[in-house]
Amino acid sequence: MRENNYTLEMKNIHKSFGGIHALIDVSLELRHGEILGLVGDNAAGKSTLMKILTGAYQANRGRIFFEGREVHITNPRVSRQVGIEMVYQDFELCPNLNVPANLFLGREITGNFFKALKNRQMENKAVEILGRLKIDIKNSKIKANRLSGGQQQALAIGKAVSFNPKVVIMDEPTASLAVMEIEKVIDLILRFKEQGISIILVTHRLDDIFKVSDRIFVLKHGRRVDVKETSQTNKDEIIKLMF
Amino acid sequence: MKKLSILLLTVVLTTVFVWVGFAAGQKNPAEYKIAWFAPIPHPYFDAVKKGIEAWEKDTGIEVKKVIGQEWTQKNENENVEALAALGYKAFSIYPADPTAANGLYEELVEHGIYVVNFGAKTTEPTPASFYVGTDIRQAALDAAEKLCELLGYRGNILNVLEIIEDVNTIVRDKAIKEVVAKYPDVHIIGEVADIKSVEEGMEKIQNALAAQIEEIDGVICTGFTITVAATIILSEFHETQEKYIRFVGIDDDPSVLKAIREGLIDTTVAQNPWGTGYISVEVCKRLLDGWTPKPDGYSVYAGHVFVTKRNIDTYFDELVNLTMDIGEGLENKNMNPPKE
Amino acid sequence: MHVKKHNRQLTLSERREDFVKVGFLKSLLVHPEAGITIAVVILLIVFSVASPSFLTAYNIFNVARNVASYAFIAIAQALVIVGGGMNLSVGAIGGLAVVTTGYFIDVQGFSPAIAVIIALLVGLAAGAFNGVIITKIGINSFVATLATLFVFTGIVYGITKGYPYINIPKSFTIIGRKGIWGLPYLFWLMVVALGFIFYLFNFRRFGRWLLATGGSKEATRVSGVNVDRIILLSHVLSGLFAAIAGVLWVSRMGSAQPATGQDWLIISFAIAIIGGTALSGGSISALGLLMGSVIIVLIRNGLILLGVNIYFEQTYLGLIILLAVTVDRIRAFYYQRAGI
């Protein structure tokens, strides 16, 4: 294992769909416990880059290192095992499942008895997690489709961070929320940083980025344009880089 | 020399005339282009097919036999039109839809093709030249009469009908009621209908039995599916309950025959599918030979017999005999020979 | 219950109580099967009062057995609906199992136990075939199972030519015809099957993941679940239950009728939907499937017991189903209003 400062490194990533080059030689480094804002125009390749991290896509070329070790993320399960979680713009909850079932989806707690689900234990843990994250959901027995937008986003974030990930990717976490709810989500993000989680924040809302991020990574037409320390740049400069 | 020429010419001409005359009166078997079509694989159609195979053997004439893929008029049209394109000149067809089949027939007849219905009638007026099959009304009359007799002309009947949209169901229902009306001590106390599958039939018949288990003395079924269903229910009933319910069904499905043999049900009306097949293609052949339909000769009834434990092994012979009688009666009742 | 205003931070146990403590009336509102259960109770009372035949041992046995027969078919359908798909070939797979059972007992002379095992394997294989087409080739379940409906039905006819297998030993009919504690074995088998469904969806990862897939395929996939495998497995299970239903019909009929299964499709959807299996996927209830089966059977039974005019039977059936569904809409309305 080689020593370095990065939790995650993506090196020389290429990805094309048919004849279209979505990503060209993109390298990205994520430091321990930092919040990296990822910005770019609509077709800049942000979500493609993130989907390669979560295993939804595979890169045509390039390597990924996690805590200095090379990893091959072939599907979402591997990504989760490595310690990468993603919070999706449209929350990606199962509307028909209740809060604990959503929180534990894909990693349910099972007992020794024929690996039966331990629903009671998952309910208790869910209450605990919600409490710890100060997520305001009174009755966790209710189904996700009966939660408010903010509650759903909080739950989606809770789902991502409650299993001690090293890296959390957030794709437009505030895009569909009301102002009040945005503040809460931003608080949540800052709290994760305190816990030592590295976060990639993908968003159009530069205000939010400047509020929480340590560095800003700019993509344009599938290429890495620049990375700036947030404290040493301003909105105008970033916008210029983006377009 | 001249004499010889005349002699030679006479011989040649005579030979030609004889040949031509022979050819006109007695076609080569390969010249008969007869086709038979049934909508789906089914024991009834299989039995009809066996009758046709027997006829092929007896006459040396081959019949093109085709079975459709689903019981719809559309499927039947496609199959039959394809056969017509192949040059078949006479068809024995089971109409998938009694009314809609007439449309297909009209087109065939316009092209000089003969059509004979087997097994079921098309709605009249129809372009079909003949119907060969069971006299549905008579079979229902006989079945009802038989049940009344089994009941000793006293008792309550459950009347089970098949598909209510079918005109034949109404004919059967009327016939049954006509017979029952003759006997003051026989009553129809229950009716179930609109049955399209054996499973549904079992459920409905059992529901009806449950409703009037004390009162019902006899059951009459006038369709294939419901007879199979009633056989299952009554077999089970007779194995577990004291009461014996009299039964008259229709058709000789193997499961029905088995129950008769085991004494679990009384009797069923065996139609004559073998004879229906045999006669229907014989009629096709005669039409191609130039025979013409007699007025009122449209229906050629193939007859039916009751199958009981007593004649279960010999009833088929009865049907074959019946068939030969009908064949001999064709000239008398249904068709005129070609005019010289 | 109104949402309580909490001014202080709640303790863990208080929070737990908060969502575990849902009152009885409220739980009635929460559960989609509550509406249909109420409708069933109403019908039970009405028929008990209106017809003396309703509560006879014969009728109870009869109703219980029909409920069981339907429940298995409905389970086969619900298992794929819950994952957001459908299986149009349930009846065809059932027919395949019927014919397999009959063929190996009657023609090959195998013992019924082995024939049943083969039939169930055929069901599994048919379900797997559906599942592979849907997940590996990526054809939607409607088209895929529509195609296999024809494939399987064709095989049934190809093997049987439409003839039933009738040499089924008496001992094999015990399961379908006898019972214990006043109810048929079929009914108890159904209880076991529904228990299995309950366990599957409440205590197994597979069940949870299948529910999740029906709720949101994408969310389930990104949660690290192999969605294709779940869908494939659900079709395998569906095939198995369709085959079980088929085998049980052989046992009930005492013969293997090749047309078995042809009318299962609509009933399988009707029961599953009435029983709270949302057509869009994502919900299933063992109790709902039971009540869905009960209500259909009760209505048919009750209508015949009450001597309703047979020609209007379907109309009544439709109206009562509408009534049952309306009761559920009323429940859902109050559920929304209650804000739990």
Short mmCIF file of N, CA and C in Angstrom, two decimals, chain C residues 235-315:
data_model
loop_
_atom_site.label_atom_id
_atom_site.label_comp_id
_atom_site.label_asym_id
_atom_site.label_seq_id
_atom_site.Cartn_x
_atom_site.Cartn_y
_atom_site.Cartn_z
N HIS C 235 -40.16 -15.20 -11.44
CA HIS C 235 -40.84 -15.95 -12.51
C HIS C 235 -40.71 -17.45 -12.28
N VAL C 236 -39.56 -17.87 -11.76
CA VAL C 236 -39.41 -19.29 -11.43
C VAL C 236 -40.45 -19.70 -10.39
N LEU C 237 -40.59 -18.87 -9.36
CA LEU C 237 -41.58 -19.17 -8.32
C LEU C 237 -43.00 -19.15 -8.88
N SER C 238 -43.26 -18.19 -9.76
CA SER C 238 -44.57 -18.10 -10.39
C SER C 238 -44.87 -19.39 -11.16
N GLY C 239 -43.87 -19.86 -11.90
CA GLY C 239 -44.05 -21.11 -12.64
C GLY C 239 -44.31 -22.28 -11.71
N LEU C 240 -43.60 -22.27 -10.59
CA LEU C 240 -43.78 -23.36 -9.62
C LEU C 240 -45.21 -23.36 -9.08
N PHE C 241 -45.70 -22.18 -8.71
CA PHE C 241 -47.05 -22.14 -8.15
C PHE C 241 -48.12 -22.46 -9.19
N ALA C 242 -47.89 -22.03 -10.42
CA ALA C 242 -48.83 -22.39 -11.49
C ALA C 242 -48.84 -23.92 -11.65
N ALA C 243 -47.66 -24.53 -11.56
CA ALA C 243 -47.58 -25.98 -11.70
C ALA C 243 -48.25 -26.69 -10.53
N ILE C 244 -48.06 -26.13 -9.32
CA ILE C 244 -48.74 -26.72 -8.16
C ILE C 244 -50.25 -26.68 -8.39
N ALA C 245 -50.73 -25.52 -8.83
CA ALA C 245 -52.16 -25.39 -9.10
C ALA C 245 -52.61 -26.45 -10.11
N GLY C 246 -51.81 -26.66 -11.14
CA GLY C 246 -52.15 -27.67 -12.16
C GLY C 246 -52.21 -29.07 -11.58
N VAL C 247 -51.20 -29.42 -10.81
CA VAL C 247 -51.16 -30.75 -10.21
C VAL C 247 -52.38 -30.96 -9.31
N LEU C 248 -52.73 -29.93 -8.56
CA LEU C 248 -53.87 -30.05 -7.65
C LEU C 248 -55.17 -30.22 -8.43
N TRP C 249 -55.25 -29.59 -9.61
CA TRP C 249 -56.45 -29.79 -10.43
C TRP C 249 -56.54 -31.23 -10.91
N VAL C 250 -55.40 -31.83 -11.25
CA VAL C 250 -55.43 -33.24 -11.66
C VAL C 250 -55.99 -34.08 -10.52
N SER C 251 -55.52 -33.77 -9.33
CA SER C 251 -55.97 -34.51 -8.17
C SER C 251 -57.46 -34.32 -7.92
N ARG C 252 -57.95 -33.13 -8.20
CA ARG C 252 -59.39 -32.87 -8.02
C ARG C 252 -60.22 -33.56 -9.08
N MET C 253 -59.72 -33.52 -10.32
CA MET C 253 -60.51 -34.02 -11.44
C MET C 253 -60.42 -35.53 -11.55
N GLY C 254 -59.32 -36.09 -11.08
CA GLY C 254 -59.13 -37.52 -11.25
C GLY C 254 -58.75 -37.87 -12.68
N SER C 255 -58.52 -36.84 -13.48
CA SER C 255 -58.03 -37.05 -14.84
C SER C 255 -57.23 -35.80 -15.21
N ALA C 256 -56.41 -35.92 -16.23
CA ALA C 256 -55.61 -34.78 -16.64
C ALA C 256 -56.20 -34.19 -17.91
N GLN C 257 -56.99 -33.13 -17.76
CA GLN C 257 -57.66 -32.50 -18.90
C GLN C 257 -56.74 -31.45 -19.54
N PRO C 258 -56.43 -31.60 -20.82
CA PRO C 258 -55.46 -30.68 -21.43
C PRO C 258 -55.94 -29.23 -21.50
N ALA C 259 -57.25 -29.01 -21.44
CA ALA C 259 -57.73 -27.63 -21.53
C ALA C 259 -57.61 -26.91 -20.19
N THR C 260 -57.18 -27.60 -19.16
CA THR C 260 -57.05 -26.98 -17.85
C THR C 260 -56.13 -25.76 -17.94
N GLY C 261 -56.54 -24.69 -17.31
CA GLY C 261 -55.69 -23.51 -17.25
C GLY C 261 -56.06 -22.42 -18.24
N GLN C 262 -56.92 -22.76 -19.19
CA GLN C 262 -57.20 -21.77 -20.23
C GLN C 262 -57.98 -20.57 -19.73
N ASP C 263 -58.68 -20.73 -18.61
CA ASP C 263 -59.43 -19.56 -18.12
C ASP C 263 -58.82 -18.99 -16.83
N TRP C 264 -57.57 -19.30 -16.59
CA TRP C 264 -56.97 -18.83 -15.33
C TRP C 264 -56.56 -17.37 -15.39
N LEU C 265 -56.26 -16.88 -16.57
CA LEU C 265 -55.58 -15.60 -16.69
C LEU C 265 -56.35 -14.47 -16.00
N ILE C 266 -57.60 -14.30 -16.41
CA ILE C 266 -58.36 -13.16 -15.88
C ILE C 266 -58.59 -13.31 -14.39
N ILE C 267 -58.92 -14.56 -14.00
CA ILE C 267 -59.18 -14.78 -12.58
C ILE C 267 -57.93 -14.51 -11.75
N SER C 268 -56.77 -14.87 -12.30
CA SER C 268 -55.53 -14.67 -11.54
C SER C 268 -55.27 -13.19 -11.32
N PHE C 269 -55.56 -12.39 -12.32
CA PHE C 269 -55.41 -10.95 -12.16
C PHE C 269 -56.46 -10.40 -11.21
N ALA C 270 -57.70 -10.82 -11.42
CA ALA C 270 -58.81 -10.29 -10.62
C ALA C 270 -58.54 -10.50 -9.14
N ILE C 271 -58.18 -11.72 -8.77
CA ILE C 271 -57.98 -12.01 -7.35
C ILE C 271 -56.79 -11.24 -6.81
N ALA C 272 -55.70 -11.26 -7.56
CA ALA C 272 -54.51 -10.57 -7.08
C ALA C 272 -54.80 -9.09 -6.85
N ILE C 273 -55.49 -8.48 -7.80
CA ILE C 273 -55.75 -7.04 -7.70
C ILE C 273 -56.75 -6.74 -6.58
N ILE C 274 -57.83 -7.52 -6.55
CA ILE C 274 -58.82 -7.30 -5.49
C ILE C 274 -58.16 -7.48 -4.13
N GLY C 275 -57.22 -8.42 -4.08
CA GLY C 275 -56.55 -8.71 -2.81
C GLY C 275 -55.42 -7.75 -2.48
N GLY C 276 -55.32 -6.64 -3.15
CA GLY C 276 -54.37 -5.62 -2.74
C GLY C 276 -52.99 -5.74 -3.36
N THR C 277 -52.85 -6.57 -4.39
CA THR C 277 -51.59 -6.60 -5.11
C THR C 277 -51.69 -5.54 -6.20
N ALA C 278 -51.02 -4.40 -5.95
CA ALA C 278 -51.15 -3.29 -6.90
C ALA C 278 -50.66 -3.71 -8.27
N LEU C 279 -51.42 -3.35 -9.30
CA LEU C 279 -51.07 -3.75 -10.66
C LEU C 279 -49.73 -3.15 -11.06
N SER C 280 -49.40 -2.01 -10.47
CA SER C 280 -48.14 -1.35 -10.80
C SER C 280 -46.97 -1.98 -10.05
N GLY C 281 -47.25 -2.94 -9.20
CA GLY C 281 -46.18 -3.61 -8.47
C GLY C 281 -45.91 -3.00 -7.11
N GLY C 282 -45.13 -3.71 -6.32
CA GLY C 282 -44.67 -3.16 -5.06
C GLY C 282 -45.51 -3.48 -3.84
N SER C 283 -46.58 -4.24 -4.02
CA SER C 283 -47.30 -4.64 -2.82
C SER C 283 -47.93 -6.01 -3.01
N ILE C 284 -48.01 -6.73 -1.92
CA ILE C 284 -48.62 -8.06 -1.94
C ILE C 284 -49.06 -8.34 -0.52
N SER C 285 -50.12 -9.13 -0.40
CA SER C 285 -50.58 -9.48 0.94
C SER C 285 -51.16 -10.87 0.91
N ALA C 286 -50.67 -11.73 1.78
CA ALA C 286 -51.17 -13.10 1.84
C ALA C 286 -52.64 -13.10 2.22
N LEU C 287 -52.98 -12.29 3.21
CA LEU C 287 -54.38 -12.20 3.62
C LEU C 287 -55.24 -11.68 2.48
N GLY C 288 -54.71 -10.71 1.75
CA GLY C 288 -55.45 -10.14 0.62
C GLY C 288 -55.71 -11.18 -0.45
N LEU C 289 -54.70 -12.01 -0.74
CA LEU C 289 -54.89 -13.06 -1.74
C LEU C 289 -55.97 -14.03 -1.28
N LEU C 290 -55.96 -14.35 0.01
CA LEU C 290 -56.98 -15.25 0.55
C LEU C 290 -58.36 -14.61 0.38
N MET C 291 -58.47 -13.36 0.80
CA MET C 291 -59.77 -12.69 0.76
C MET C 291 -60.24 -12.48 -0.69
N GLY C 292 -59.30 -12.20 -1.56
CA GLY C 292 -59.65 -12.06 -2.98
C GLY C 292 -60.25 -13.34 -3.51
N SER C 293 -59.63 -14.47 -3.18
CA SER C 293 -60.16 -15.77 -3.62
C SER C 293 -61.51 -16.02 -2.99
N VAL C 294 -61.60 -15.72 -1.68
CA VAL C 294 -62.85 -15.99 -0.97
C VAL C 294 -64.00 -15.19 -1.59
N ILE C 295 -63.73 -13.93 -1.91
CA ILE C 295 -64.85 -13.10 -2.35
C ILE C 295 -65.37 -13.57 -3.71
N ILE C 296 -64.47 -13.95 -4.61
CA ILE C 296 -64.92 -14.42 -5.92
C ILE C 296 -65.72 -15.71 -5.77
N VAL C 297 -65.20 -16.63 -4.97
CA VAL C 297 -65.89 -17.91 -4.79
C VAL C 297 -67.23 -17.70 -4.10
N LEU C 298 -67.23 -16.87 -3.06
CA LEU C 298 -68.47 -16.60 -2.33
C LEU C 298 -69.54 -16.02 -3.23
N ILE C 299 -69.13 -15.09 -4.06
CA ILE C 299 -70.11 -14.44 -4.92
C ILE C 299 -70.74 -15.46 -5.87
N ARG C 300 -69.88 -16.26 -6.50
CA ARG C 300 -70.40 -17.25 -7.44
C ARG C 300 -71.29 -18.26 -6.72
N ASN C 301 -70.83 -18.70 -5.57
CA ASN C 301 -71.58 -19.67 -4.79
C ASN C 301 -72.91 -19.07 -4.34
N GLY C 302 -72.81 -17.88 -3.77
CA GLY C 302 -74.00 -17.25 -3.24
C GLY C 302 -75.05 -16.97 -4.30
N LEU C 303 -74.58 -16.54 -5.47
CA LEU C 303 -75.53 -16.22 -6.54
C LEU C 303 -76.32 -17.46 -6.95
N ILE C 304 -75.63 -18.59 -7.02
CA ILE C 304 -76.34 -19.81 -7.40
C ILE C 304 -77.24 -20.28 -6.27
N LEU C 305 -76.74 -20.16 -5.04
CA LEU C 305 -77.56 -20.56 -3.89
C LEU C 305 -78.84 -19.72 -3.81
N LEU C 306 -78.70 -18.46 -4.16
CA LEU C 306 -79.87 -17.58 -4.09
C LEU C 306 -80.73 -17.70 -5.34
N GLY C 307 -80.31 -18.49 -6.29
CA GLY C 307 -81.10 -18.71 -7.50
C GLY C 307 -81.21 -17.48 -8.38
N VAL C 308 -80.13 -16.75 -8.48
CA VAL C 308 -80.13 -15.56 -9.33
C VAL C 308 -80.28 -15.98 -10.81
N ASN C 309 -80.96 -15.18 -11.56
CA ASN C 309 -81.13 -15.43 -12.99
C ASN C 309 -79.77 -15.64 -13.67
N ILE C 310 -79.60 -16.83 -14.26
CA ILE C 310 -78.29 -17.20 -14.78
C ILE C 310 -77.78 -16.25 -15.86
N TYR C 311 -78.70 -15.63 -16.57
CA TYR C 311 -78.25 -14.79 -17.67
C TYR C 311 -77.63 -13.49 -17.17
N PHE C 312 -77.94 -13.11 -15.91
CA PHE C 312 -77.38 -11.87 -15.38
C PHE C 312 -76.25 -12.11 -14.39
N GLU C 313 -75.85 -13.38 -14.29
CA GLU C 313 -74.88 -13.75 -13.26
C GLU C 313 -73.62 -12.89 -13.30
N GLN C 314 -73.07 -12.71 -14.52
CA GLN C 314 -71.82 -11.97 -14.64
C GLN C 314 -71.98 -10.53 -14.19
N THR C 315 -73.17 -9.99 -14.46
CA THR C 315 -73.44 -8.62 -14.05
C THR C 315 -73.34 -8.49 -12.54
#
